[in-house]
PDB file of C-alpha atoms in Angstrom:
ATOM      1  CA  MET A  68      35.480 123.263 143.601  1.00  0.00           C
ATOM      2  CA  ARG A  69      34.200 126.834 143.681  1.00  0.00           C
ATOM      3  CA  PHE A  70      37.607 128.009 144.892  1.00  0.00           C
ATOM      4  CA  LEU A  71      39.368 125.984 142.192  1.00  0.00           C
ATOM      5  CA  LYS A  72      37.136 127.466 139.490  1.00  0.00           C
ATOM      6  CA  SER A  73      37.855 130.960 140.765  1.00  0.00           C
ATOM      7  CA  PHE A  74      41.570 130.174 140.873  1.00  0.00           C
ATOM      8  CA  ASN A  75      41.501 128.844 137.298  1.00  0.00           C
ATOM      9  CA  ALA A  76      39.642 131.925 136.038  1.00  0.00           C
ATOM     10  CA  PHE A  77      42.068 134.217 137.851  1.00  0.00           C
ATOM     11  CA  ILE A  78      45.145 132.512 136.367  1.00  0.00           C
ATOM     12  CA  GLU A  79      43.679 132.618 132.838  1.00  0.00           C
ATOM     13  CA  LYS A  80      42.838 136.298 133.146  1.00  0.00           C
ATOM     14  CA  TRP A  81      46.262 137.265 134.510  1.00  0.00           C
ATOM     15  CA  MET A  82      48.417 134.771 132.578  1.00  0.00           C
ATOM     16  CA  ALA A  83      50.469 137.627 131.131  1.00  0.00           C
ATOM     17  CA  LEU A  84      51.663 138.454 134.667  1.00  0.00           C
ATOM     18  CA  VAL A  85      51.647 134.969 136.204  1.00  0.00           C
ATOM     19  CA  THR A  86      54.344 133.462 133.969  1.00  0.00           C
ATOM     20  CA  PRO A  87      56.947 136.226 134.547  1.00  0.00           C
ATOM     21  CA  LEU A  88      56.213 136.052 138.283  1.00  0.00           C
ATOM     22  CA  CYS A  89      56.778 132.287 138.199  1.00  0.00           C
ATOM     23  CA  LEU A  90      60.071 132.862 136.406  1.00  0.00           C
ATOM     24  CA  LEU A  91      61.097 135.355 139.087  1.00  0.00           C
ATOM     25  CA  THR A  92      60.005 132.975 141.877  1.00  0.00           C
ATOM     26  CA  GLY A  93      62.044 130.145 140.392  1.00  0.00           C
ATOM     27  CA  VAL A  94      65.109 132.378 140.266  1.00  0.00           C
ATOM     28  CA  ILE A  95      64.718 133.644 143.849  1.00  0.00           C
ATOM     29  CA  PHE A  96      64.061 130.179 145.309  1.00  0.00           C
ATOM     30  CA  ALA A  97      66.281 128.273 142.899  1.00  0.00           C
ATOM     31  CA  ASP A  98      67.640 125.845 145.500  1.00  0.00           C
ATOM     32  CA  GLN A  99      64.160 124.744 146.538  1.00  0.00           C
ATOM     33  CA  PHE A 100      62.645 124.409 143.055  1.00  0.00           C
ATOM     34  CA  SER A 101      65.701 122.692 141.562  1.00  0.00           C
ATOM     35  CA  ARG A 102      64.806 119.644 143.692  1.00  0.00           C
ATOM     36  CA  MET A 103      61.638 119.262 141.581  1.00  0.00           C
ATOM     37  CA  LEU A 104      63.377 119.078 138.205  1.00  0.00           C
ATOM     38  CA  PHE A 105      63.186 115.280 138.017  1.00  0.00           C
ATOM     39  CA  LEU A 106      59.378 115.512 138.255  1.00  0.00           C
ATOM     40  CA  VAL A 107      58.981 118.071 135.460  1.00  0.00           C
ATOM     41  CA  PRO A 108      58.508 115.632 132.519  1.00  0.00           C
ATOM     42  CA  TYR A 109      55.680 113.865 134.378  1.00  0.00           C
ATOM     43  CA  ILE A 110      54.022 117.127 135.419  1.00  0.00           C
ATOM     44  CA  PHE A 111      54.263 118.316 131.834  1.00  0.00           C
ATOM     45  CA  ALA A 112      52.673 115.083 130.574  1.00  0.00           C
ATOM     46  CA  PHE A 113      49.708 115.831 132.843  1.00  0.00           C
ATOM     47  CA  MET A 114      49.502 119.355 131.390  1.00  0.00           C
ATOM     48  CA  THR A 115      49.437 117.968 127.853  1.00  0.00           C
ATOM     49  CA  PHE A 116      46.738 115.471 128.792  1.00  0.00           C
ATOM     50  CA  CYS A 117      44.581 118.241 130.273  1.00  0.00           C
ATOM     51  CA  GLY A 118      45.048 120.440 127.227  1.00  0.00           C
ATOM     52  CA  SER A 119      44.215 117.630 124.813  1.00  0.00           C
ATOM     53  CA  LEU A 120      40.854 116.720 126.341  1.00  0.00           C
ATOM     54  CA  GLY A 121      39.209 119.381 124.174  1.00  0.00           C
ATOM     55  CA  SER A 122      40.575 117.934 120.920  1.00  0.00           C
ATOM     56  CA  LYS A 123      39.263 115.184 118.674  1.00  0.00           C
ATOM     57  CA  PHE A 124      40.807 113.477 115.671  1.00  0.00           C
ATOM     58  CA  SER A 125      37.707 114.413 113.697  1.00  0.00           C
ATOM     59  CA  ASP A 126      38.645 118.102 114.073  1.00  0.00           C
ATOM     60  CA  ILE A 127      41.287 117.582 111.419  1.00  0.00           C
ATOM     61  CA  GLY A 128      38.616 116.712 108.871  1.00  0.00           C
ATOM     62  CA  LYS A 129      37.111 120.178 109.179  1.00  0.00           C
ATOM     63  CA  VAL A 130      40.385 121.812 108.221  1.00  0.00           C
ATOM     64  CA  VAL A 131      42.113 119.496 105.728  1.00  0.00           C
ATOM     65  CA  GLN A 132      39.565 120.359 103.064  1.00  0.00           C
ATOM     66  CA  HIS A 133      41.410 123.696 102.781  1.00  0.00           C
ATOM     67  CA  PRO A 134      44.904 122.785 104.010  1.00  0.00           C
ATOM     68  CA  LEU A 135      46.958 125.756 102.753  1.00  0.00           C
ATOM     69  CA  PRO A 136      46.630 127.905 105.942  1.00  0.00           C
ATOM     70  CA  LEU A 137      47.527 124.880 108.075  1.00  0.00           C
ATOM     71  CA  ILE A 138      50.542 123.990 105.939  1.00  0.00           C
ATOM     72  CA  LEU A 139      51.795 127.571 105.949  1.00  0.00           C
ATOM     73  CA  SER A 140      51.378 127.799 109.722  1.00  0.00           C
ATOM     74  CA  VAL A 141      53.505 124.672 110.222  1.00  0.00           C
ATOM     75  CA  LEU A 142      56.147 126.056 107.843  1.00  0.00           C
ATOM     76  CA  ILE A 143      56.242 129.354 109.764  1.00  0.00           C
ATOM     77  CA  LEU A 144      56.499 127.507 113.079  1.00  0.00           C
ATOM     78  CA  HIS A 145      59.155 124.970 112.146  1.00  0.00           C
ATOM     79  CA  LEU A 146      61.124 126.364 109.209  1.00  0.00           C
ATOM     80  CA  LEU A 147      60.873 130.138 108.833  1.00  0.00           C
ATOM     81  CA  LEU A 148      61.115 131.225 112.475  1.00  0.00           C
ATOM     82  CA  PRO A 149      63.863 128.711 113.417  1.00  0.00           C
ATOM     83  CA  PHE A 150      65.788 129.865 110.337  1.00  0.00           C
ATOM     84  CA  LEU A 151      65.423 133.502 111.429  1.00  0.00           C
ATOM     85  CA  ALA A 152      66.520 132.537 114.959  1.00  0.00           C
ATOM     86  CA  LEU A 153      69.565 130.719 113.571  1.00  0.00           C
ATOM     87  CA  GLY A 154      70.433 133.674 111.333  1.00  0.00           C
ATOM     88  CA  ALA A 155      70.060 136.232 114.115  1.00  0.00           C
ATOM     89  CA  GLY A 156      72.028 134.094 116.569  1.00  0.00           C
ATOM     90  CA  SER A 157      74.839 133.374 114.108  1.00  0.00           C
ATOM     91  CA  LEU A 158      75.089 137.045 113.166  1.00  0.00           C
ATOM     92  CA  LEU A 159      74.952 138.515 116.666  1.00  0.00           C
ATOM     93  CA  PHE A 160      76.439 135.757 118.849  1.00  0.00           C
ATOM     94  CA  PRO A 161      78.806 133.790 116.568  1.00  0.00           C
ATOM     95  CA  GLN A 162      81.048 132.689 119.441  1.00  0.00           C
ATOM     96  CA  SER A 163      78.171 131.330 121.567  1.00  0.00           C
ATOM     97  CA  PRO A 164      76.890 128.064 120.042  1.00  0.00           C
ATOM     98  CA  TYR A 165      74.776 127.220 123.088  1.00  0.00           C
ATOM     99  CA  ILE A 166      73.041 130.600 122.974  1.00  0.00           C
ATOM    100  CA  ILE A 167      72.284 129.963 119.284  1.00  0.00           C
ATOM    101  CA  THR A 168      70.998 126.480 120.133  1.00  0.00           C
ATOM    102  CA  GLY A 169      68.683 127.921 122.792  1.00  0.00           C
ATOM    103  CA  MET A 170      67.340 130.498 120.342  1.00  0.00           C
ATOM    104  CA  VAL A 171      66.619 127.826 117.757  1.00  0.00           C
ATOM    105  CA  LEU A 172      65.088 125.498 120.362  1.00  0.00           C
ATOM    106  CA  GLU A 173      62.760 128.310 121.457  1.00  0.00           C
ATOM    107  CA  PHE A 174      61.328 128.361 117.928  1.00  0.00           C
ATOM    108  CA  VAL A 175      61.153 124.678 117.012  1.00  0.00           C
ATOM    109  CA  VAL A 176      58.931 123.532 119.881  1.00  0.00           C
ATOM    110  CA  PRO A 177      55.249 123.083 118.986  1.00  0.00           C
ATOM    111  CA  SER A 178      52.514 125.680 119.200  1.00  0.00           C
ATOM    112  CA  ALA A 179      51.182 126.298 122.723  1.00  0.00           C
ATOM    113  CA  VAL A 180      47.961 124.714 123.977  1.00  0.00           C
ATOM    114  CA  VAL A 181      47.225 127.974 125.827  1.00  0.00           C
ATOM    115  CA  SER A 182      46.627 129.588 122.414  1.00  0.00           C
ATOM    116  CA  THR A 183      43.180 127.968 122.492  1.00  0.00           C
ATOM    117  CA  MET A 184      42.275 130.260 125.384  1.00  0.00           C
ATOM    118  CA  TRP A 185      43.123 133.395 123.412  1.00  0.00           C
ATOM    119  CA  VAL A 186      41.448 132.087 120.248  1.00  0.00           C
ATOM    120  CA  SER A 187      38.292 131.309 122.211  1.00  0.00           C
ATOM    121  CA  ILE A 188      38.183 134.738 123.865  1.00  0.00           C
ATOM    122  CA  TYR A 189      38.702 136.581 120.576  1.00  0.00           C
ATOM    123  CA  ARG A 190      36.378 134.347 118.547  1.00  0.00           C
ATOM    124  CA  GLY A 191      38.904 132.722 116.251  1.00  0.00           C
ATOM    125  CA  SER A 192      38.494 129.412 114.450  1.00  0.00           C
ATOM    126  CA  THR A 193      38.575 126.733 117.141  1.00  0.00           C
ATOM    127  CA  PRO A 194      38.643 123.801 114.656  1.00  0.00           C
ATOM    128  CA  PHE A 195      41.681 125.299 112.921  1.00  0.00           C
ATOM    129  CA  THR A 196      43.499 125.927 116.208  1.00  0.00           C
ATOM    130  CA  LEU A 197      42.762 122.423 117.485  1.00  0.00           C
ATOM    131  CA  SER A 198      43.910 120.901 114.189  1.00  0.00           C
ATOM    132  CA  LEU A 199      47.157 122.869 114.265  1.00  0.00           C
ATOM    133  CA  LEU A 200      47.776 121.853 117.874  1.00  0.00           C
ATOM    134  CA  LEU A 201      46.904 118.229 117.161  1.00  0.00           C
ATOM    135  CA  ILE A 202      49.199 117.920 114.154  1.00  0.00           C
ATOM    136  CA  ASP A 203      51.973 119.964 115.733  1.00  0.00           C
ATOM    137  CA  THR A 204      51.811 118.032 119.003  1.00  0.00           C
ATOM    138  CA  LEU A 205      51.859 114.632 117.327  1.00  0.00           C
ATOM    139  CA  LEU A 206      54.747 115.669 115.073  1.00  0.00           C
ATOM    140  CA  ALA A 207      56.767 117.166 117.942  1.00  0.00           C
ATOM    141  CA  PRO A 208      58.617 113.971 118.986  1.00  0.00           C
ATOM    142  CA  PHE A 209      59.980 113.698 115.453  1.00  0.00           C
ATOM    143  CA  CYS A 210      60.033 117.333 114.309  1.00  0.00           C
ATOM    144  CA  VAL A 211      61.944 118.880 117.232  1.00  0.00           C
ATOM    145  CA  PRO A 212      64.977 116.532 117.137  1.00  0.00           C
ATOM    146  CA  PHE A 213      65.057 116.718 113.323  1.00  0.00           C
ATOM    147  CA  SER A 214      64.864 120.522 113.312  1.00  0.00           C
ATOM    148  CA  LEU A 215      67.629 120.841 115.904  1.00  0.00           C
ATOM    149  CA  ARG A 216      69.787 118.439 113.927  1.00  0.00           C
ATOM    150  CA  LEU A 217      69.056 120.401 110.738  1.00  0.00           C
ATOM    151  CA  PHE A 218      69.734 123.863 112.153  1.00  0.00           C
ATOM    152  CA  VAL A 219      72.388 123.377 114.850  1.00  0.00           C
ATOM    153  CA  GLY A 220      73.487 119.740 114.620  1.00  0.00           C
ATOM    154  CA  SER A 221      76.897 120.656 113.293  1.00  0.00           C
ATOM    155  CA  SER A 222      77.791 122.841 116.284  1.00  0.00           C
ATOM    156  CA  VAL A 223      76.277 120.928 119.215  1.00  0.00           C
ATOM    157  CA  GLN A 224      75.617 117.294 120.042  1.00  0.00           C
ATOM    158  CA  VAL A 225      71.907 116.524 119.701  1.00  0.00           C
ATOM    159  CA  ASP A 226      70.598 113.361 121.374  1.00  0.00           C
ATOM    160  CA  ALA A 227      67.759 112.835 118.899  1.00  0.00           C
ATOM    161  CA  SER A 228      66.611 109.445 120.210  1.00  0.00           C
ATOM    162  CA  GLY A 229      66.549 110.558 123.843  1.00  0.00           C
ATOM    163  CA  MET A 230      64.766 113.761 122.920  1.00  0.00           C
ATOM    164  CA  MET A 231      62.194 111.836 120.914  1.00  0.00           C
ATOM    165  CA  LYS A 232      61.454 109.538 123.872  1.00  0.00           C
ATOM    166  CA  GLU A 233      61.133 112.556 126.179  1.00  0.00           C
ATOM    167  CA  LEU A 234      58.697 114.298 123.827  1.00  0.00           C
ATOM    168  CA  LEU A 235      56.676 111.119 123.382  1.00  0.00           C
ATOM    169  CA  LEU A 236      56.333 110.915 127.171  1.00  0.00           C
ATOM    170  CA  MET A 237      55.556 114.603 127.660  1.00  0.00           C
ATOM    171  CA  VAL A 238      53.535 115.373 124.549  1.00  0.00           C
ATOM    172  CA  GLY A 239      52.767 112.543 122.121  1.00  0.00           C
ATOM    173  CA  ILE A 240      51.334 109.824 124.390  1.00  0.00           C
ATOM    174  CA  PRO A 241      49.313 112.066 126.763  1.00  0.00           C
ATOM    175  CA  ALA A 242      47.924 113.963 123.763  1.00  0.00           C
ATOM    176  CA  LEU A 243      46.801 110.713 122.116  1.00  0.00           C
ATOM    177  CA  VAL A 244      45.208 109.524 125.365  1.00  0.00           C
ATOM    178  CA  GLY A 245      43.359 112.809 125.911  1.00  0.00           C
ATOM    179  CA  MET A 246      42.084 113.036 122.350  1.00  0.00           C
ATOM    180  CA  THR A 247      41.061 109.366 122.308  1.00  0.00           C
ATOM    181  CA  LEU A 248      39.022 109.880 125.495  1.00  0.00           C
ATOM    182  CA  ASN A 249      37.311 112.891 123.963  1.00  0.00           C
ATOM    183  CA  GLN A 250      36.613 110.980 120.759  1.00  0.00           C
ATOM    184  CA  LEU A 251      35.256 107.889 122.557  1.00  0.00           C
ATOM    185  CA  THR A 252      32.993 109.939 124.840  1.00  0.00           C
ATOM    186  CA  ARG A 253      31.787 112.062 121.895  1.00  0.00           C
ATOM    187  CA  GLY A 254      33.017 115.200 123.585  1.00  0.00           C
ATOM    188  CA  SER A 255      31.405 114.666 126.978  1.00  0.00           C
ATOM    189  CA  VAL A 256      34.780 114.360 128.743  1.00  0.00           C
ATOM    190  CA  LYS A 257      35.470 117.946 127.705  1.00  0.00           C
ATOM    191  CA  GLN A 258      32.389 119.036 129.652  1.00  0.00           C
ATOM    192  CA  THR A 259      32.880 116.774 132.677  1.00  0.00           C
ATOM    193  CA  LEU A 260      36.541 115.964 133.333  1.00  0.00           C
ATOM    194  CA  SER A 261      38.270 118.893 131.626  1.00  0.00           C
ATOM    195  CA  PRO A 262      36.818 121.673 133.846  1.00  0.00           C
ATOM    196  CA  LYS A 263      37.732 119.691 136.979  1.00  0.00           C
ATOM    197  CA  LEU A 264      41.330 119.208 135.848  1.00  0.00           C
ATOM    198  CA  ALA A 265      41.819 122.739 134.484  1.00  0.00           C
ATOM    199  CA  PRO A 266      42.876 124.320 137.833  1.00  0.00           C
ATOM    200  CA  PHE A 267      45.377 121.516 138.429  1.00  0.00           C
ATOM    201  CA  GLY A 268      46.725 122.071 134.929  1.00  0.00           C
ATOM    202  CA  LYS A 269      47.382 125.705 135.865  1.00  0.00           C
ATOM    203  CA  ILE A 270      49.119 124.600 139.075  1.00  0.00           C
ATOM    204  CA  ALA A 271      51.224 122.206 137.003  1.00  0.00           C
ATOM    205  CA  LEU A 272      52.169 125.063 134.646  1.00  0.00           C
ATOM    206  CA  ILE A 273      53.248 127.215 137.600  1.00  0.00           C
ATOM    207  CA  LEU A 274      55.386 124.393 139.011  1.00  0.00           C
ATOM    208  CA  VAL A 275      57.018 123.660 135.641  1.00  0.00           C
ATOM    209  CA  VAL A 276      57.947 127.289 135.021  1.00  0.00           C
ATOM    210  CA  CYS A 277      59.269 127.737 138.566  1.00  0.00           C
ATOM    211  CA  ALA A 278      61.305 124.523 138.477  1.00  0.00           C
ATOM    212  CA  ASN A 279      62.806 125.174 135.055  1.00  0.00           C
ATOM    213  CA  SER A 280      63.575 128.777 135.996  1.00  0.00           C
ATOM    214  CA  SER A 281      65.858 127.523 138.749  1.00  0.00           C
ATOM    215  CA  LYS A 282      68.360 126.455 136.076  1.00  0.00           C
ATOM    216  CA  VAL A 283      68.694 129.969 134.658  1.00  0.00           C
ATOM    217  CA  ALA A 284      68.971 131.627 138.073  1.00  0.00           C
ATOM    218  CA  PRO A 285      72.773 132.185 137.795  1.00  0.00           C
ATOM    219  CA  PHE A 286      72.320 133.965 134.451  1.00  0.00           C
ATOM    220  CA  ILE A 287      69.434 136.201 135.508  1.00  0.00           C
ATOM    221  CA  ARG A 288      71.180 137.091 138.758  1.00  0.00           C
ATOM    222  CA  HIS A 289      74.247 138.124 136.778  1.00  0.00           C
ATOM    223  CA  MET A 290      72.836 139.612 133.577  1.00  0.00           C
ATOM    224  CA  THR A 291      75.459 140.686 131.058  1.00  0.00           C
ATOM    225  CA  PRO A 292      75.147 142.940 127.994  1.00  0.00           C
ATOM    226  CA  GLN A 293      75.103 139.794 125.850  1.00  0.00           C
ATOM    227  CA  LEU A 294      72.205 138.262 127.804  1.00  0.00           C
ATOM    228  CA  PHE A 295      70.246 141.506 127.562  1.00  0.00           C
ATOM    229  CA  ALA A 296      70.867 141.425 123.808  1.00  0.00           C
ATOM    230  CA  VAL A 297      69.655 137.798 123.654  1.00  0.00           C
ATOM    231  CA  ALA A 298      66.471 138.768 125.494  1.00  0.00           C
ATOM    232  CA  GLY A 299      65.864 141.609 123.035  1.00  0.00           C
ATOM    233  CA  VAL A 300      66.312 139.334 120.021  1.00  0.00           C
ATOM    234  CA  ILE A 301      63.957 136.719 121.493  1.00  0.00           C
ATOM    235  CA  LEU A 302      61.355 139.446 122.032  1.00  0.00           C
ATOM    236  CA  LEU A 303      61.595 140.574 118.394  1.00  0.00           C
ATOM    237  CA  LEU A 304      61.482 137.019 117.032  1.00  0.00           C
ATOM    238  CA  ALA A 305      58.517 136.117 119.228  1.00  0.00           C
ATOM    239  CA  ALA A 306      56.644 139.210 118.012  1.00  0.00           C
ATOM    240  CA  ALA A 307      57.522 138.212 114.442  1.00  0.00           C
ATOM    241  CA  GLY A 308      55.658 134.911 114.949  1.00  0.00           C
ATOM    242  CA  TYR A 309      52.375 136.706 115.696  1.00  0.00           C
ATOM    243  CA  ALA A 310      52.977 139.219 112.888  1.00  0.00           C
ATOM    244  CA  LEU A 311      53.790 136.527 110.301  1.00  0.00           C
ATOM    245  CA  GLY A 312      50.675 134.516 111.165  1.00  0.00           C
ATOM    246  CA  TRP A 313      48.560 137.647 110.789  1.00  0.00           C
ATOM    247  CA  ALA A 314      50.297 138.780 107.585  1.00  0.00           C
ATOM    248  CA  VAL A 315      50.110 135.411 105.817  1.00  0.00           C
ATOM    249  CA  SER A 316      46.432 134.944 106.658  1.00  0.00           C
ATOM    250  CA  ALA A 317      45.712 138.485 105.446  1.00  0.00           C
ATOM    251  CA  VAL A 318      47.577 137.888 102.162  1.00  0.00           C
ATOM    252  CA  LEU A 319      45.535 134.708 101.682  1.00  0.00           C
ATOM    253  CA  LYS A 320      42.424 136.856 102.304  1.00  0.00           C
ATOM    254  CA  GLN A 321      41.191 134.536 105.037  1.00  0.00           C
ATOM    255  CA  LYS A 322      38.179 135.274 107.204  1.00  0.00           C
ATOM    256  CA  ARG A 323      38.609 137.122 110.482  1.00  0.00           C
ATOM    257  CA  GLU A 324      38.321 133.900 112.503  1.00  0.00           C
ATOM    258  CA  LEU A 325      41.272 132.326 110.708  1.00  0.00           C
ATOM    259  CA  VAL A 326      43.368 135.500 110.979  1.00  0.00           C
ATOM    260  CA  VAL A 327      42.943 135.354 114.745  1.00  0.00           C
ATOM    261  CA  SER A 328      43.810 131.655 114.902  1.00  0.00           C
ATOM    262  CA  MET A 329      46.890 131.915 112.683  1.00  0.00           C
ATOM    263  CA  SER A 330      48.168 134.935 114.631  1.00  0.00           C
ATOM    264  CA  PHE A 331      48.041 133.147 117.983  1.00  0.00           C
ATOM    265  CA  GLY A 332      48.946 129.727 116.557  1.00  0.00           C
ATOM    266  CA  CYS A 333      52.150 130.994 114.918  1.00  0.00           C
ATOM    267  CA  GLY A 334      53.041 133.302 117.798  1.00  0.00           C
ATOM    268  CA  MET A 335      52.631 131.121 120.871  1.00  0.00           C
ATOM    269  CA  ARG A 336      55.101 128.347 121.663  1.00  0.00           C
ATOM    270  CA  ASN A 337      55.094 125.474 124.116  1.00  0.00           C
ATOM    271  CA  ILE A 338      58.033 127.025 125.980  1.00  0.00           C
ATOM    272  CA  SER A 339      57.709 124.627 128.895  1.00  0.00           C
ATOM    273  CA  ALA A 340      58.421 121.713 126.550  1.00  0.00           C
ATOM    274  CA  GLY A 341      61.470 123.533 125.237  1.00  0.00           C
ATOM    275  CA  ALA A 342      62.655 124.210 128.766  1.00  0.00           C
ATOM    276  CA  VAL A 343      62.325 120.541 129.726  1.00  0.00           C
ATOM    277  CA  ILE A 344      64.318 119.508 126.639  1.00  0.00           C
ATOM    278  CA  ALA A 345      66.959 122.155 127.341  1.00  0.00           C
ATOM    279  CA  ALA A 346      67.274 121.047 130.965  1.00  0.00           C
ATOM    280  CA  ALA A 347      67.553 117.373 130.049  1.00  0.00           C
ATOM    281  CA  TYR A 348      69.893 117.448 127.064  1.00  0.00           C
ATOM    282  CA  PHE A 349      71.886 120.663 127.008  1.00  0.00           C
ATOM    283  CA  PRO A 350      74.128 122.830 129.219  1.00  0.00           C
ATOM    284  CA  ALA A 351      72.492 125.555 131.271  1.00  0.00           C
ATOM    285  CA  GLU A 352      73.389 128.243 128.693  1.00  0.00           C
ATOM    286  CA  VAL A 353      70.801 126.779 126.316  1.00  0.00           C
ATOM    287  CA  MET A 354      68.066 127.299 128.911  1.00  0.00           C
ATOM    288  CA  PHE A 355      68.346 131.094 129.038  1.00  0.00           C
ATOM    289  CA  PRO A 356      66.991 131.943 125.545  1.00  0.00           C
ATOM    290  CA  VAL A 357      64.185 129.442 126.033  1.00  0.00           C
ATOM    291  CA  MET A 358      63.064 130.551 129.488  1.00  0.00           C
ATOM    292  CA  ILE A 359      63.380 134.263 128.774  1.00  0.00           C
ATOM    293  CA  GLY A 360      60.575 133.732 126.268  1.00  0.00           C
ATOM    294  CA  THR A 361      58.171 133.185 129.160  1.00  0.00           C
ATOM    295  CA  LEU A 362      58.579 136.859 130.006  1.00  0.00           C
ATOM    296  CA  PHE A 363      57.240 137.902 126.618  1.00  0.00           C
ATOM    297  CA  GLN A 364      54.817 135.300 125.319  1.00  0.00           C
ATOM    298  CA  GLN A 365      51.655 136.174 127.241  1.00  0.00           C
ATOM    299  CA  ILE A 366      52.403 139.903 127.159  1.00  0.00           C
ATOM    300  CA  LEU A 367      52.795 139.720 123.374  1.00  0.00           C
ATOM    301  CA  ALA A 368      49.577 137.689 123.138  1.00  0.00           C
ATOM    302  CA  ALA A 369      47.759 140.400 125.068  1.00  0.00           C
ATOM    303  CA  SER A 370      49.267 143.124 122.874  1.00  0.00           C
ATOM    304  CA  PHE A 371      48.408 141.434 119.580  1.00  0.00           C
ATOM    305  CA  ALA A 372      44.939 140.650 120.921  1.00  0.00           C
ATOM    306  CA  GLN A 373      44.367 144.373 121.330  1.00  0.00           C
ATOM    307  CA  LEU A 374      45.723 145.072 117.838  1.00  0.00           C
ATOM    308  CA  LEU A 375      43.428 142.440 116.349  1.00  0.00           C
ATOM    309  CA  LYS A 376      40.527 143.813 118.325  1.00  0.00           C
ATOM    310  CA  LYS A 377      41.212 147.342 117.120  1.00  0.00           C
ATOM    311  CA  HIS A 378      41.528 146.240 113.494  1.00  0.00           C
ATOM    312  CA  TYR A 379      38.614 143.797 113.363  1.00  0.00           C
ATOM    313  CA  GLY A 380      36.403 145.037 116.210  1.00  0.00           C
ATOM    314  CA  LEU A 381      36.681 141.752 118.077  1.00  0.00           C
ATOM    315  CA  PRO A 382      34.877 140.951 121.331  1.00  0.00           C
ATOM    316  CA  GLY A 383      36.747 140.050 124.498  1.00  0.00           C
ATOM    317  CA  GLU A 384      36.894 143.024 126.798  1.00  0.00           C
ATOM    318  CA  ASP A 385      38.172 140.870 129.685  1.00  0.00           C
ATOM    319  CA  ALA A 386      40.900 139.063 127.784  1.00  0.00           C
ATOM    320  CA  CYS A 387      43.785 140.999 129.269  1.00  0.00           C
TER     321      CYS A 387
END
């Protein structure tokens, strides 16, 4: 257990480097990791369960009394950023509907559970972050298929019912189970079971990224000017998520804790869920814009963490 705790701490500290390395590993050993693709939805369900053990339904009650920041965060996550992705894709890659679909998919998946780590380190509002994750996760089985149908349904075939079942398996049901356990045990499961499962959750994340990366191996091995351009646009859009969360919370004159939470909550996406959906329901071209986001997400989180720290004097010297 001591080794597992050390491993978990190491992965959390170096997450910004671990995810790109996993992407590279999946590309190099694509033949080996592609054999694991059928297991990915079940591994991801375990990840969601682990991440949900720290959440309770009662957390929502602490936030809904002042719901405007939460509502605006959901609108940024599922309307504004997907609309910007659709606009950028249609303008820059009009002849590539699957590239556009991948860009939109990258920005309709729910907020990332790993954002809780950054919020905790930089002393954000944990109840707000948990409430956003809870609502976003529970809405995902319905919101993601609807958003894809809304934004790109006319140009690609979207299997909404199949996608909904997949998201219920990977996100909805394990999240409900984890939160129910935490609620029934009055939070004790977070102190007992969650730390024991945390290292295995990190291993699961590594396996998911490596396996899903195997599908984009042909594209990364043969990068074209268009794919480099796609990567650049994804980087800018991902940075816009953090910036919009920060800007909106600042305009609303929210406290420092909520600024931190909205910045990470609007900036970080559950890319692994998007990759699983892309792998299951779309051609391989859709996977590239989604997976390339893994190169930027943690690095952007680290960068915005430093900007927040500089502006607000936040703690967290060891965050990056």
